[in-house]
XYZ file of C-alpha atoms in Angstrom:
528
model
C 0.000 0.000 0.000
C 1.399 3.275 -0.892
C 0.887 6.090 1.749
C 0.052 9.926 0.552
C 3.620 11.481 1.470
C 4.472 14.907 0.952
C 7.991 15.770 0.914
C 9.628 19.018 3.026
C 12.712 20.574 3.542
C 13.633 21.466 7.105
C 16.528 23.883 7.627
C 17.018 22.196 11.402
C 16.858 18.893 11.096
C 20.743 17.980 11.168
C 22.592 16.668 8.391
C 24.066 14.086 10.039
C 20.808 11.705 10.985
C 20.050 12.018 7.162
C 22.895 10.968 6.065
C 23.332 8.240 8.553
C 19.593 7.067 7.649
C 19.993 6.865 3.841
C 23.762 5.188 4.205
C 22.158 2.523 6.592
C 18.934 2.067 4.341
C 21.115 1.478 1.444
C 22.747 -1.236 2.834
C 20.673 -2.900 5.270
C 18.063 -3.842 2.611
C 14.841 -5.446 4.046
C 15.783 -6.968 7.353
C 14.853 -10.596 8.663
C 11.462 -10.271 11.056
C 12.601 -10.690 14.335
C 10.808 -12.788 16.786
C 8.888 -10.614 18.900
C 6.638 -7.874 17.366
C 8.169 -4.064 17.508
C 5.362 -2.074 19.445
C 4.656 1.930 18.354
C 2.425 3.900 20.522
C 1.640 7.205 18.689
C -0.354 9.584 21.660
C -1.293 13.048 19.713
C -1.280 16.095 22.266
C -5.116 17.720 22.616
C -6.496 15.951 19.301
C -10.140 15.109 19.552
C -12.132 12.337 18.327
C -14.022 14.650 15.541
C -10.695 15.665 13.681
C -10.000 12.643 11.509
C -11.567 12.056 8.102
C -13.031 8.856 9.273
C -14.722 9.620 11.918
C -16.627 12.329 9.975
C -14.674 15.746 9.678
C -15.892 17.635 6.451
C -12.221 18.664 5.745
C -10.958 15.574 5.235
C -7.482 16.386 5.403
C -6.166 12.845 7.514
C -5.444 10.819 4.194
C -3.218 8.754 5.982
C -5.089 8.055 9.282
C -8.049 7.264 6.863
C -6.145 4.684 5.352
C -4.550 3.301 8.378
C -7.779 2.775 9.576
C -8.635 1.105 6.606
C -6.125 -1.394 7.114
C -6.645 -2.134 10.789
C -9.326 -1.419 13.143
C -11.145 1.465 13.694
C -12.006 1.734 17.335
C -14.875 4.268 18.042
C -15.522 3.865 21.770
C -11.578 4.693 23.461
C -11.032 6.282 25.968
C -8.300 8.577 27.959
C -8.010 7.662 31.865
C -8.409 11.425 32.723
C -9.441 15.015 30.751
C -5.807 16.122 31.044
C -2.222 15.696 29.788
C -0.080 13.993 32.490
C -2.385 12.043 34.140
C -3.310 10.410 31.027
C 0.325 10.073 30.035
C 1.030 8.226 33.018
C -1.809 5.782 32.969
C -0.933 4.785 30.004
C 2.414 3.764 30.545
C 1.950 1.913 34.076
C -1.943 1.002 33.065
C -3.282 2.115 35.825
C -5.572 4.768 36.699
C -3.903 8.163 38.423
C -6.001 7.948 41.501
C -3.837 4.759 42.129
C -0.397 5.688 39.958
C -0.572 9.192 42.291
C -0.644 11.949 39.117
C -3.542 13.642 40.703
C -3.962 16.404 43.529
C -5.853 16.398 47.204
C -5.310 19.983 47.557
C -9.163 20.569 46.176
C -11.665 18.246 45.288
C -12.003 17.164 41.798
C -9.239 19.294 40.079
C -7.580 18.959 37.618
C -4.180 18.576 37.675
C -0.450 17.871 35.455
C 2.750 18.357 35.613
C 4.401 22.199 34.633
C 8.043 22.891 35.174
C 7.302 24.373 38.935
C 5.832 21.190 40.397
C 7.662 18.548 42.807
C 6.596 15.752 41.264
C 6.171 13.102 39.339
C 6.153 9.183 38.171
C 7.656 7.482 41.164
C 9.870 4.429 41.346
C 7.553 2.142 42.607
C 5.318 2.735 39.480
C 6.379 -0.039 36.880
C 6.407 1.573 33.432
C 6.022 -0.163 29.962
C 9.704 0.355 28.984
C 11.171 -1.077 32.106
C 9.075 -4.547 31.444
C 9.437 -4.856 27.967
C 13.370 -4.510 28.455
C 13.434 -7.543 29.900
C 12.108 -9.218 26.853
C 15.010 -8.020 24.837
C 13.487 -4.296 24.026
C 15.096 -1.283 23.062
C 12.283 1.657 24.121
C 12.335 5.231 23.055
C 10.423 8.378 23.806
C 9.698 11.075 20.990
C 8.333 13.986 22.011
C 6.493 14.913 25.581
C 6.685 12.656 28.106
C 5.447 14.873 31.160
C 5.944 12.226 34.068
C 8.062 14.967 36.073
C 11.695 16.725 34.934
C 13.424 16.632 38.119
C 16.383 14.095 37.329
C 15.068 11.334 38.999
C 11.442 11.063 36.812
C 13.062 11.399 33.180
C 12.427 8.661 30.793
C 16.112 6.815 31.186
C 15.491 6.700 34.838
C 12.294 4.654 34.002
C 13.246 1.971 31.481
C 13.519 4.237 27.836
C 17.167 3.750 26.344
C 16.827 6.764 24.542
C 15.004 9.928 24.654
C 14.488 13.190 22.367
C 12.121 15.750 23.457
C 10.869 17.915 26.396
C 9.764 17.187 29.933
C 7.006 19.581 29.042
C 4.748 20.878 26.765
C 6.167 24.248 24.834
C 4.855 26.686 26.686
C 6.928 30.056 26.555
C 8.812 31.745 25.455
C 10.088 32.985 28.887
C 12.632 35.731 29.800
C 14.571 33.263 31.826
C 14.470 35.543 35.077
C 10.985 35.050 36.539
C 10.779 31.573 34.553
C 13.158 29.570 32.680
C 12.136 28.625 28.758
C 11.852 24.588 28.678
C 14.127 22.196 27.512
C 14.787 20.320 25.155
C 16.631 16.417 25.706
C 19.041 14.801 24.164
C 18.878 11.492 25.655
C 19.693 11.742 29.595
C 20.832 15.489 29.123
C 19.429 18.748 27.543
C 20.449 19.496 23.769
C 18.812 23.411 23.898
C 15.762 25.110 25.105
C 12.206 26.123 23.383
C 12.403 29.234 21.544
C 15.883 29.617 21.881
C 17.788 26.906 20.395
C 14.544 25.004 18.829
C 12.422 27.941 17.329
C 8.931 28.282 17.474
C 7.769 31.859 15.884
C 4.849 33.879 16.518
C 2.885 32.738 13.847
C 3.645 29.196 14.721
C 5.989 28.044 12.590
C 8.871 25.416 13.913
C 10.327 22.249 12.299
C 9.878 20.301 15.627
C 7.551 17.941 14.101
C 9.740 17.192 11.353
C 12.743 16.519 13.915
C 10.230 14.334 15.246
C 9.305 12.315 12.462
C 13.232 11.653 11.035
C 14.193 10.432 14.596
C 11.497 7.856 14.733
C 12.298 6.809 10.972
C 15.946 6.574 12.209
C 15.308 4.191 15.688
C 13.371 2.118 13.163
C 15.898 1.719 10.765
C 18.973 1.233 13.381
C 16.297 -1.221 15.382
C 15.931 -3.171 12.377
C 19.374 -3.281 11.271
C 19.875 -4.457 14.492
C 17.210 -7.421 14.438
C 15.946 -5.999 17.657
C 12.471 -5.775 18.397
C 11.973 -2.392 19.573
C 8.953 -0.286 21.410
C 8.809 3.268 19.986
C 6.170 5.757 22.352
C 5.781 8.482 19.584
C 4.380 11.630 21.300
C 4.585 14.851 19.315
C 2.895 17.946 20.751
C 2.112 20.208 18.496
C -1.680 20.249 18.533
C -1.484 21.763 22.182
C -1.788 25.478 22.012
C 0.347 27.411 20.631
C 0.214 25.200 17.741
C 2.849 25.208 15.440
C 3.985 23.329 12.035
C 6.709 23.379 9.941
C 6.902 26.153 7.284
C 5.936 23.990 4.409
C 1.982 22.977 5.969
C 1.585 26.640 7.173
C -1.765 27.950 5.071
C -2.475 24.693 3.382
C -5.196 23.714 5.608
C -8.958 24.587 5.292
C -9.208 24.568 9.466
C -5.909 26.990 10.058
C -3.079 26.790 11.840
C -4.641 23.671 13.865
C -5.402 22.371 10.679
C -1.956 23.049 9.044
C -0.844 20.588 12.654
C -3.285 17.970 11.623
C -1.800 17.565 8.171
C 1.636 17.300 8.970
C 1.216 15.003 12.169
C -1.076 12.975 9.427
C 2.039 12.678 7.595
C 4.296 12.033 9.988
C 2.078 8.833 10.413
C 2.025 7.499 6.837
C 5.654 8.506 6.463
C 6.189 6.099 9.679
C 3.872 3.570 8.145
C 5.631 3.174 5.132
C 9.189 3.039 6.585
C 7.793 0.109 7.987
C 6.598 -1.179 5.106
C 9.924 -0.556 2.895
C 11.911 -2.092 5.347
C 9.542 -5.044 5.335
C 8.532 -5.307 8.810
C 5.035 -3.764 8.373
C 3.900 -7.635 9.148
C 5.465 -7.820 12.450
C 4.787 -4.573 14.273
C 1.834 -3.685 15.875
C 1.107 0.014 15.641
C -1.496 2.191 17.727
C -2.560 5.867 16.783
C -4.755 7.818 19.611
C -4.311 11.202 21.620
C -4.472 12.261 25.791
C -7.237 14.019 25.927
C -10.289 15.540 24.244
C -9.684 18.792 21.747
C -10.157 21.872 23.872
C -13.020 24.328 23.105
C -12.264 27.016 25.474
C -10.454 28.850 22.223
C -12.639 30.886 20.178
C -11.030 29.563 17.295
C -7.910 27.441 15.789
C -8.843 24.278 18.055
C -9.934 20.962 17.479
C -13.346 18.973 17.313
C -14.894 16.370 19.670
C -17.163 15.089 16.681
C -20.902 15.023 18.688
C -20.388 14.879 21.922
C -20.161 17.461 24.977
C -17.794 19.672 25.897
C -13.948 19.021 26.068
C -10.400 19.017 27.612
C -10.672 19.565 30.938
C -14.344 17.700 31.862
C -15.610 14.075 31.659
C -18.342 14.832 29.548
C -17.673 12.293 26.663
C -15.942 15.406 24.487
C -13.271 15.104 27.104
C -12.016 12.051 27.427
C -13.385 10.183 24.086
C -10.090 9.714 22.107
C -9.744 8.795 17.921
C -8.024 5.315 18.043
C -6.715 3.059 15.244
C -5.146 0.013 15.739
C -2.936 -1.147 12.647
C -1.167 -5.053 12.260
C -0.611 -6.327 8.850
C -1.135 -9.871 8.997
C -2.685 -10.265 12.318
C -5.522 -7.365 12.519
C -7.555 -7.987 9.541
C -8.182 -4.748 8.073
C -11.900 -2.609 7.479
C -12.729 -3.381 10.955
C -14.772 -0.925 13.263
C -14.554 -2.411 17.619
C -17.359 -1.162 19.240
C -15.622 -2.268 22.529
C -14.957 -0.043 25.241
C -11.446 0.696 25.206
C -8.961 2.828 27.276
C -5.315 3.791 26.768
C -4.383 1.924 30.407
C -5.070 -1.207 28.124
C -2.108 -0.858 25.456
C 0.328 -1.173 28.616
C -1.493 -4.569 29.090
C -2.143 -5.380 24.979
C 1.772 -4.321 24.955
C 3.062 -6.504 27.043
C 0.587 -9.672 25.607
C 2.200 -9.112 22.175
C 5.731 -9.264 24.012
C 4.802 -12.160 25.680
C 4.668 -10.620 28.860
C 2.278 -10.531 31.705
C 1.480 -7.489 34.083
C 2.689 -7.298 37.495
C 0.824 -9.734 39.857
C 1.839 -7.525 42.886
C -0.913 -4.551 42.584
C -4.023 -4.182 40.762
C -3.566 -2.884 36.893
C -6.746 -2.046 35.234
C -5.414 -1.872 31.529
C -6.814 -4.920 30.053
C -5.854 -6.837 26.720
C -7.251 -5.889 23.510
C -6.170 -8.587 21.577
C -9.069 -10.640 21.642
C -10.908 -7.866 20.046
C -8.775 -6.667 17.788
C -7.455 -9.718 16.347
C -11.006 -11.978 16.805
C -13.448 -9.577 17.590
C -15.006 -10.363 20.850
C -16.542 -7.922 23.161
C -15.561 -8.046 26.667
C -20.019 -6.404 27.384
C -19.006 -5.797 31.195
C -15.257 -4.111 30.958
C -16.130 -0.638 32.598
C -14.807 2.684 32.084
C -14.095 5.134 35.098
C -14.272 8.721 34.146
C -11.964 10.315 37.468
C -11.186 13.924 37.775
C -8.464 14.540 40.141
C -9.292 12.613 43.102
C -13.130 11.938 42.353
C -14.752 9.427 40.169
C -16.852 11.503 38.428
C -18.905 9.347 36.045
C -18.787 5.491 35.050
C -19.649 3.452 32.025
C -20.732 -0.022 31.356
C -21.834 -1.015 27.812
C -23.925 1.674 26.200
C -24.684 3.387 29.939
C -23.082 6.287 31.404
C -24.037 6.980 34.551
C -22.824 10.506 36.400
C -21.898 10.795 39.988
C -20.954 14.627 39.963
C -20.895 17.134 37.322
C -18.336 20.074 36.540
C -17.699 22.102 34.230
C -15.675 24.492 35.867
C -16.418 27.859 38.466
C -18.974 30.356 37.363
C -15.912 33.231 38.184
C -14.166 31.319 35.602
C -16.546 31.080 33.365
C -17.760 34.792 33.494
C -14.140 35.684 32.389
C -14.295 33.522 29.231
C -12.970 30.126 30.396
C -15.448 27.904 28.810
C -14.426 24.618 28.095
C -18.157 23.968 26.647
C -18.131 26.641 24.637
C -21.165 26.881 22.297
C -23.062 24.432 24.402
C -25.707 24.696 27.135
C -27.532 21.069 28.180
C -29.181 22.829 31.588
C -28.904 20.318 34.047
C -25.992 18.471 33.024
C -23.255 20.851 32.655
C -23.044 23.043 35.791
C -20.802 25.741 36.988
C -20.326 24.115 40.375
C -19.520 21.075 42.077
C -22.593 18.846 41.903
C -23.299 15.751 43.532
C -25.751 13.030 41.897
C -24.040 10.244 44.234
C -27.526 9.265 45.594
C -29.194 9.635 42.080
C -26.520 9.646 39.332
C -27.483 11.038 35.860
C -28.286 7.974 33.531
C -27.864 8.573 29.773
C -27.897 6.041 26.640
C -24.627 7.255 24.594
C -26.019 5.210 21.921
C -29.135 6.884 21.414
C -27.815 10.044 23.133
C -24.247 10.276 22.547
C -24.150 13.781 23.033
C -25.449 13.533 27.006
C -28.270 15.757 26.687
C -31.424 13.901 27.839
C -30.920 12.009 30.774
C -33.104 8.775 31.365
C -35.661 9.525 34.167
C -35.122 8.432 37.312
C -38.692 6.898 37.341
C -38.936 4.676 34.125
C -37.915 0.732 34.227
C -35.041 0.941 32.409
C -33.314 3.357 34.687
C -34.308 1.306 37.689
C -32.679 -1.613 36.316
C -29.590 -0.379 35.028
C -28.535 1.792 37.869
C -28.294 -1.071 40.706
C -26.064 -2.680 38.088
C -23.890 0.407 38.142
C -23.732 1.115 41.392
C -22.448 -2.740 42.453
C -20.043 -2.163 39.930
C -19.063 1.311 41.564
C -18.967 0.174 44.973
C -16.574 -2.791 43.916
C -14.311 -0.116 42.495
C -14.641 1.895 45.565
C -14.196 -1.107 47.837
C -10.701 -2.240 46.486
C -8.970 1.350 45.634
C -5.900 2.407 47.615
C -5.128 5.625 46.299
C -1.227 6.157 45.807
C 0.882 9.412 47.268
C -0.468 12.516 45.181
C 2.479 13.885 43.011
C 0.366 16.811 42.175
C 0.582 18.319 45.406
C 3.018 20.754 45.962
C 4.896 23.812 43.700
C 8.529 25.440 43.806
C 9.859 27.947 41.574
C 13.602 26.696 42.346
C 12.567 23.884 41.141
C 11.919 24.588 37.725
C 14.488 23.901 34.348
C 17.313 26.761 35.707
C 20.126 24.197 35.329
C 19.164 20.737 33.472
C 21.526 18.038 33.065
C 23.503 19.065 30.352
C 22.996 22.604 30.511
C 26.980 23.642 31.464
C 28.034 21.898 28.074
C 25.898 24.775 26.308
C 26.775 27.664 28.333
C 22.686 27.363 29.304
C 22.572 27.631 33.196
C 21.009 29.395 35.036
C 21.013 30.340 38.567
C 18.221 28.652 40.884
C 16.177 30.831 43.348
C 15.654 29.799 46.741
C 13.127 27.156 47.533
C 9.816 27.870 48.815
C 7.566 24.886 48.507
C 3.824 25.818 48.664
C 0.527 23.758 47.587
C -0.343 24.221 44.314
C -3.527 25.607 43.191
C -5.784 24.036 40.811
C -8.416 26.340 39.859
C -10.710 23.660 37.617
């Protein structure tokens, strides 16, 4: 199959990786399949489920998604483990919800919470991470892009099974002045290789060639891996469609959607690009490959964001728009292709599907809630009872089973916030269901049908039969939950300037320290 590929020059992207990747291409040839299946996880930043072609997106402008879909499976019921980046991030790679994995706060109830540059925190040791298990099946791991687990020394990606690393502890957020707050950095492996707007440039109208770096270092660590006969796990993570957005020069204007738009197209062609590396190198039959993103788009932007396809609200909330992710599952060979999976699906179960394909079992010695999706993908049975748990912070907010979705509190977020413009519904109003405080339906949780009402609007009445005899289900199902969770140490706790990126590992070699204030821990404040 031949993938829609556009070619682009990228004045950054250093000569040396592209002329070690064409001198190793030419005379590797197509390798011998190795015995255990090469795994690539590819998490998009903020992408919702409504901005792909197939899933219904007038614009059609994700050629290559569309036709990786077409090839595997086409799962339209995945979901995120929380509404927000770092939580997510770390539930997928330990499968197991934050509430127990600690990336969530206590200091309020129900907020939101991640990891920026001037928290504590972040994946502890005692968390077991994908990388660190599959290594002891023979796997070389590496990290492209954001990996947001924490950037004190002691949570980066080598210190947690990933051989190799290149890209930020962070999401881009700057530029800084370097006084008040330090710009981000950049890695290089175990030590930093420059910093966000200074040494890896993104402009004011959004143009940077980060993506590109992106894609030619996964195309590389495929082609070395496979020179090698090593299987290897590859977590692809770019991050360009979190605001700012940004693309490389030669997508900026081409989309119908904008700058967001532009993003779309080129991280669609960083996947077909990846996709058919595979395929020239002739290992497209033994590597399994899964597409998806963190979170739901974000709608608090008047404009230049992304689209949740039909259902409510976005980032931030566990209203469906928030925590609904695309997801396309691709194995020539093994995943027949054409397939849609109705089953209920979250990214804590690729650390679990992962480690299946590896031949590797989870940890027996605590409770992982990612569950395997082979059986699905590859036969097509539906596990009916698998549950999903919508948390926000330290709350369960909502729960599914089958084609039920049952509330337990509601939240938008604060009517102060909202009356200044924060509006993470924006352009929807379902009285009732989307309030602007805290509200708690524990004793009678809002009931809706996402099949006939995928867009939560009319909630089943508390008085008709079918509510009565769904909810008890529900709630045994809750209480279970509730029953058997230990929550782990909150990460998300406490804030320090001094601990921000002033001096990174690496940072003397480029002249690019700088000095560290004094400490003054605090609690952090969550505001939604």
């Amino acid at each position: 199959m031949v993938y829609i590929i556009v070619h682009t020059c990228t004045w950054l992207i250093m000569a040396r990786y592209l002329i070690f990747s064409v001198v190793l291409i030419f005379f590797s040839g197509v390798r011998p399949i190795s015995g255990k299946p090469n795994i690539i996880i590819m998490m998009m930043d903020d992408m919702g489920w409504g901005d792909l072609g197939i899933f219904g997106h007038p614009a059609k402008e994700t050629p290559n998604l569309d036709q990786m879909a077409a090839e595997g499976v086409l799962m339209t019921d995945f979901y995120s483990a929380n509404p927000l980046c770092s939580p997510a991030r770390a539930a997928l790679l330990t499968g197991r919800l934050p509430i127990r994995n600690g990336f969530y706060t206590t200091n309020q109830h129900a907020r939101n919470a991640y990891a920026p540059q001037f928290v504590v925190g972040g994946i502890q040791d005692y968390e077991i991470l994908l990388p660190e298990l599959l290594k002891k099946a023979g796997y070389k791991s590496k990290i492209i892009g954001k990996w947001h687990l924490g950037h004190q020394p002691q949570y980066l990606p080598l210190q947690h099974g990933f051989d190799e690393f290149f890209g930020s502890p962070h999401c881009h957020f700057g530029p800084y002045n370097d006084k008040g707050t330090p710009n981000i950095p950049v890695y290089r492996d175990g030590e930093m290789a420059g910093r966000y707007y200074e040494d890896f440039v993104i402009t004011k109208t959004g143009e940077s060639n980060l993506t590109q770096l992106y894609i030619q270092e996964a195309l590389d660590f495929i082609t070395v891996e496979t020179q090698l006969a090593s299987p290897f796990f590859l977590y692809w993570v770019p991050d360009s469609a979190h605001q700012p957005h940004y693309a490389s020069k030669h997508y900026l204007g081409t989309s119908q959607r904008g700058l967001y738009g532009d993003v779309v197209r080129e991280l669609d062609d960083g996947v077909g690009q990846i996709l058919s590396h595979l395929q020239h190198l002739g290992i497209e039959r033994n590597s399994f490959v899964f597409f998806t993103s963190d979170n739901g788009a974000p709608l608090n932007a008047k404009a230049d964001g992304g689209s949740n396809g039909p259902f409510l609200c976005g980032k931030e909330t566990t209203f469906e728009g928030g925590m609904r992710e695309p997801a396309i599952a691709w194995w020539p060979g093994t995943i027949k292709p054409g397939q849609v999976s109705h089953q209920l699906g979250s990214i804590m179960d690729l650390f679990t599907t992962a480690l299946k394909i590896a031949g590797l079992s989870p940890p027996s010695d605590r409770i992982v809630d990612g569950t395997d999706l082979l059986p699905n993908l590859v036969n097509g049975t539906i596990d009916s009872a698998k549950p999903i748990f919508y948390y926000r912070g330290n709350e369960m907010m909502a729960i599914r089973i089958g084609l039920y979705k049952a509330h337990y509190w509601t939240w938008t977020n604060s009517l102060q916030e909202f009356e200044k413009g924060v509006n993470f519904c924006r352009g929807e109003n379902v009285t009732g269901v989307m309030t602007h405080q805290q509200t708690n339906h524990t004793d009678a949780p809002l009931l809706f049908h996402l099949g006939r009402d995928p867009g939560e609007k009319y909630p089943i009445e508390q008085t008709t039969q079918e509510y009565k005899e769904v909810m008890p289900m529900i709630m045994r199902v809750v209480g279970n939950h509730k029953e058997k969770l230990v929550p782990g140490q909150p990460q998300l706790n406490m804030c320090d300037w001094a601990v921000q990126n002033w001096a990174p590992p690496g940072c003397e070699k480029l002249g690019e320290c700088l000095p560290i204030p004094k400490s003054h821990p605090y609690k952090c404040s969550w505001p939604h």
